[in-house]
Coordinates of C-alpha atoms in Angstrom, one line a residue:
X1 CA 121.4 106.1 91.8
X2 CA 120.1 109.6 93.0
X3 CA 117.4 111.5 92.1
X4 CA 115.6 114.5 93.6
X5 CA 111.7 114.3 94.3
X6 CA 108.6 117.0 94.0
X7 CA 105.9 115.8 95.2
X8 CA 103.0 117.3 94.4
X9 CA 99.8 118.9 96.6
X10 CA 96.8 117.1 96.6
X11 CA 95.2 116.9 99.9
X12 CA 94.9 113.8 101.2
X13 CA 95.4 112.4 97.7
X14 CA 98.3 112.5 99.4
X15 CA 98.9 109.4 101.1
X16 CA 99.6 108.3 98.0
X17 CA 102.8 109.4 98.4
X18 CA 104.0 107.0 101.2
X19 CA 104.0 104.2 98.5
X20 CA 105.7 105.9 95.9
X21 CA 108.4 106.9 98.7
X22 CA 108.8 102.8 100.0
X23 CA 108.8 101.6 96.4
X24 CA 111.6 104.3 95.9
X25 CA 113.4 102.4 99.0
X26 CA 112.8 99.2 98.5
X27 CA 114.0 99.3 94.3
X28 CA 117.1 101.0 96.0
X29 CA 116.6 104.5 94.6
X30 CA 118.1 107.2 96.6
X31 CA 116.4 110.1 97.4
X32 CA 119.0 113.4 97.2
X33 CA 116.7 115.7 97.7
X34 CA 112.8 116.2 98.1
X35 CA 110.9 119.3 97.7
X36 CA 106.5 119.4 98.3
X37 CA 103.4 120.8 97.7
X38 CA 101.1 121.4 101.1
X39 CA 100.6 117.4 101.1
X40 CA 103.5 117.0 99.4
X41 CA 105.9 119.1 101.4
X42 CA 104.5 116.8 104.4
X43 CA 105.7 113.2 103.2
X44 CA 108.7 115.2 101.9
X45 CA 110.6 116.6 105.0
X46 CA 108.9 113.1 107.2
X47 CA 111.3 111.7 104.6
X48 CA 114.0 113.8 105.2
X49 CA 113.3 113.7 109.2
X50 CA 113.2 110.5 108.7
X51 CA 109.6 110.1 110.1
X52 CA 108.0 108.6 108.0
X53 CA 106.5 105.6 109.9
X54 CA 104.7 108.4 111.8
X55 CA 103.0 109.5 108.9
X56 CA 102.6 106.1 107.3
X57 CA 100.6 104.7 110.7
X58 CA 98.5 108.3 110.5
X59 CA 97.5 108.4 107.4
X60 CA 96.6 104.1 107.6
X61 CA 94.6 105.1 111.2
X62 CA 93.1 107.9 110.3
X63 CA 88.7 107.6 110.1
X64 CA 86.3 109.9 110.5
X65 CA 86.3 111.0 114.1
X66 CA 90.7 111.3 114.0
X67 CA 90.3 113.5 110.5
X68 CA 87.8 115.6 112.0
X69 CA 89.6 116.4 115.4
X70 CA 93.0 117.0 113.1
X71 CA 90.9 119.2 110.7
X72 CA 88.7 120.9 113.8
X73 CA 85.7 123.1 112.3
X74 CA 85.0 125.9 113.4
X75 CA 82.8 130.0 113.3
X76 CA 86.2 132.1 113.1
X77 CA 86.3 134.2 110.4
X78 CA 89.4 133.7 107.8
X79 CA 89.1 130.4 108.4
X80 CA 86.8 127.3 107.8
X81 CA 88.8 125.0 110.3
X82 CA 91.4 126.1 113.0
X83 CA 93.8 122.9 112.4
X84 CA 95.1 123.3 115.7
X85 CA 95.4 119.4 116.0
X86 CA 97.8 119.6 112.8
X87 CA 99.9 122.1 114.7
X88 CA 100.1 120.2 117.8
X89 CA 101.1 116.8 115.8
X90 CA 103.7 118.7 113.7
X91 CA 105.7 120.1 117.2
X92 CA 105.1 116.9 118.1
X93 CA 106.9 114.7 115.5
X94 CA 108.6 117.7 114.3
X95 CA 108.8 121.1 116.6
X96 CA 112.5 120.1 117.5
X97 CA 113.6 119.9 113.7
X98 CA 114.9 122.4 111.1
X99 CA 116.5 122.2 107.3
X100 CA 119.4 122.7 107.9
X101 CA 119.3 119.4 110.2
X102 CA 117.4 117.2 108.0
X103 CA 118.9 113.6 106.8
X104 CA 118.6 115.3 103.0
X105 CA 118.3 118.8 101.3
X106 CA 114.3 118.9 101.8
X107 CA 111.6 122.0 101.3
X108 CA 108.2 123.3 101.6
X109 CA 106.7 125.3 98.9
X110 CA 103.8 127.4 99.9
X111 CA 102.1 131.1 97.9
X112 CA 103.0 134.9 99.3
X113 CA 99.8 136.4 99.3
X114 CA 101.5 139.7 100.1
X115 CA 103.4 139.2 96.4
X116 CA 101.4 136.8 94.9
X117 CA 105.1 135.2 94.7
X118 CA 106.0 131.5 95.5
X119 CA 107.9 130.9 98.5
X120 CA 110.0 127.6 98.5
X121 CA 110.9 127.6 102.7
X122 CA 114.3 125.5 102.7
X123 CA 116.0 126.6 105.7
X124 CA 114.9 127.6 109.2
X125 CA 112.0 125.8 112.0
X126 CA 110.1 122.4 109.2
X127 CA 106.9 122.5 111.3
X128 CA 105.4 126.4 110.3
X129 CA 107.1 125.8 107.4
X130 CA 104.7 123.3 106.5
X131 CA 102.1 124.7 108.5
X132 CA 102.0 127.8 105.9
X133 CA 102.5 125.1 102.8
X134 CA 99.4 122.9 104.0
X135 CA 97.0 126.5 104.3
X136 CA 95.1 126.1 102.1
X137 CA 93.1 129.5 101.3
X138 CA 89.7 129.8 103.5
X139 CA 90.4 126.6 104.7
X140 CA 93.3 127.1 107.1
X141 CA 94.6 130.7 108.3
X142 CA 96.9 131.2 106.7
X143 CA 101.0 131.3 108.0
X144 CA 103.0 134.5 109.3
X145 CA 106.7 133.4 108.8
X146 CA 109.4 136.5 108.6
X147 CA 106.5 138.7 107.9
X148 CA 105.4 136.9 105.0
X149 CA 101.7 135.8 104.7
X150 CA 102.1 132.7 103.5
X151 CA 99.0 130.1 102.0
X152 CA 98.8 126.7 100.1
X153 CA 101.4 126.2 97.8
X154 CA 99.2 124.8 94.8
X155 CA 98.1 128.4 94.3
X156 CA 101.5 128.8 92.2
X157 CA 103.4 125.9 92.7
X158 CA 101.5 123.1 92.4
X159 CA 104.6 119.9 91.2
X160 CA 107.4 121.6 92.5
X161 CA 110.4 121.0 90.3
X162 CA 112.4 124.1 90.3
X163 CA 112.3 123.5 94.1
X164 CA 113.8 120.0 93.6
X165 CA 116.3 121.4 91.0
X166 CA 117.5 124.5 93.0
X167 CA 118.1 122.0 96.3
X168 CA 119.8 119.3 94.1
X169 CA 121.3 121.0 90.7
X170 CA 122.3 118.1 88.2
X171 CA 120.5 115.7 89.9
X172 CA 117.2 113.9 87.8
X173 CA 113.9 115.4 89.7
X174 CA 111.3 112.6 89.0
X175 CA 107.5 114.2 89.9
X176 CA 104.3 113.2 91.6
X177 CA 101.5 114.4 90.1
X178 CA 98.2 113.8 92.2
X179 CA 96.0 116.2 89.9
X180 CA 96.7 115.3 86.6
X181 CA 93.2 111.5 86.6
X182 CA 91.1 114.4 85.9
X183 CA 88.2 112.3 83.9
X184 CA 88.5 109.5 85.8
X185 CA 87.8 112.1 89.1
X186 CA 85.1 114.3 86.5
X187 CA 82.3 110.4 86.6
X188 CA 79.7 111.9 88.7
X189 CA 79.3 114.5 87.3
X190 CA 79.4 112.7 83.9
X191 CA 77.3 110.0 85.0
X192 CA 74.1 112.3 86.8
X193 CA 73.8 114.3 83.5
X194 CA 74.0 110.4 82.1
X195 CA 70.9 110.1 83.8
X196 CA 69.4 113.1 85.1
X197 CA 70.9 115.8 82.0
X198 CA 70.7 117.9 85.9
X199 CA 74.1 118.7 88.2
X200 CA 73.4 120.2 91.5
X201 CA 75.6 123.5 92.0
X202 CA 77.9 121.8 94.7
X203 CA 79.4 119.2 91.7
X204 CA 79.9 121.7 88.8
X205 CA 81.7 123.6 91.6
X206 CA 83.7 120.2 92.8
X207 CA 83.8 119.1 89.0
X208 CA 85.5 122.4 87.7
X209 CA 87.3 122.9 91.0
X210 CA 88.8 119.7 89.5
X211 CA 89.8 121.1 86.7
X212 CA 90.4 124.3 87.1
X213 CA 93.8 122.3 89.4
X214 CA 94.4 119.7 86.9
X215 CA 95.1 122.7 84.0
X216 CA 97.0 124.9 86.2
X217 CA 99.3 121.3 87.3
X218 CA 99.3 120.1 84.2
X219 CA 100.8 124.4 82.3
X220 CA 103.2 124.3 85.9
X221 CA 104.7 121.1 84.2
X222 CA 105.4 122.5 80.9
X223 CA 106.4 126.0 82.4
X224 CA 109.2 123.4 84.5
X225 CA 109.0 119.9 83.3
X226 CA 110.9 117.9 85.9
X227 CA 113.2 114.6 83.9
X228 CA 110.0 111.8 85.0
X229 CA 106.9 112.6 85.9
X230 CA 104.3 109.7 87.7
X231 CA 101.0 111.0 87.2
X232 CA 99.3 108.9 89.8
X233 CA 95.2 107.0 88.9
X234 CA 94.0 108.4 92.0
X235 CA 91.1 110.9 90.4
X236 CA 88.3 108.0 91.3
X237 CA 88.5 109.2 94.6
X238 CA 88.5 113.0 96.2
X239 CA 90.8 115.0 97.5
X240 CA 88.6 115.9 100.7
X241 CA 88.9 112.6 101.7
X242 CA 91.7 111.3 103.8
X243 CA 90.0 107.9 105.1
X244 CA 91.3 105.7 102.5
X245 CA 95.3 106.1 102.9
X246 CA 95.2 102.2 102.1
X247 CA 94.1 102.1 98.8
X248 CA 96.1 105.0 97.9
X249 CA 99.8 104.2 99.6
X250 CA 99.0 100.6 97.0
X251 CA 98.3 103.2 93.9
X252 CA 101.7 105.0 94.7
X253 CA 103.6 102.0 95.3
X254 CA 102.5 100.2 92.6
X255 CA 102.9 102.9 90.0
X256 CA 106.2 103.3 90.6
X257 CA 107.0 99.5 90.4
X258 CA 105.7 99.7 87.1
X259 CA 107.9 103.2 86.3
X260 CA 110.9 101.3 88.0
X261 CA 113.2 101.1 84.1
X262 CA 112.4 103.9 83.4
X263 CA 113.5 105.4 86.8
X264 CA 116.9 103.3 86.9
X265 CA 117.7 104.6 83.7
X266 CA 116.5 107.7 84.5
X267 CA 119.4 107.5 88.1
X268 CA 121.8 105.7 85.6
X269 CA 122.0 108.4 82.7

């Protein structure tokens, strides 16, 4: 009973991946490969490196102070966040790891700013690959790997079904979509418009960005459909909020448990 996972990006919403992975483990569903984009890359690699407990501990203990330390705000050119603590944590827990030595095949998806192409990283050092996959353009610095200038893979492959299939040909692919719940995400805009008939510039930009990402993800999944997609109901939480891990892990766990009959049928086929 094996399947391949495609874990989508979604910043702080990615803590829900932990609940998905825990539920699959409890149900005895064996993961044969895992590919991830952005926060999904972190979850995929931690699973493959047998560091899921470390990731869950980091998620559940995150508060505003620790999040600020991880993000490392600064005023340097090229990015508004330094992410030095993120880099340090990745080196501490994954710095020794190489993709070739992981317990299961895994990949991190990034986007190459110089060529405009997606980049599926499944060999070499794990830590820089994850940093590249999580390098939100303009927020974190791009990562130079072998002459490629890499940023967050969500720009090209928000849910990396193609990468999962490449890792494990023949295995069914379960895709976890964190960005499909746009209608719940837009509730603030709807409520404010209904009450005041006016919107802030930031509110319009935030809602538009959410809409754009939801449609990009939908189109990406239509071009390369998984065998089964779980679109998690996390739209009521802002992607930039990293302090609601317990709720998100529970959402991921419950959504997966609800979908277990479909998942079991998928791997048994």
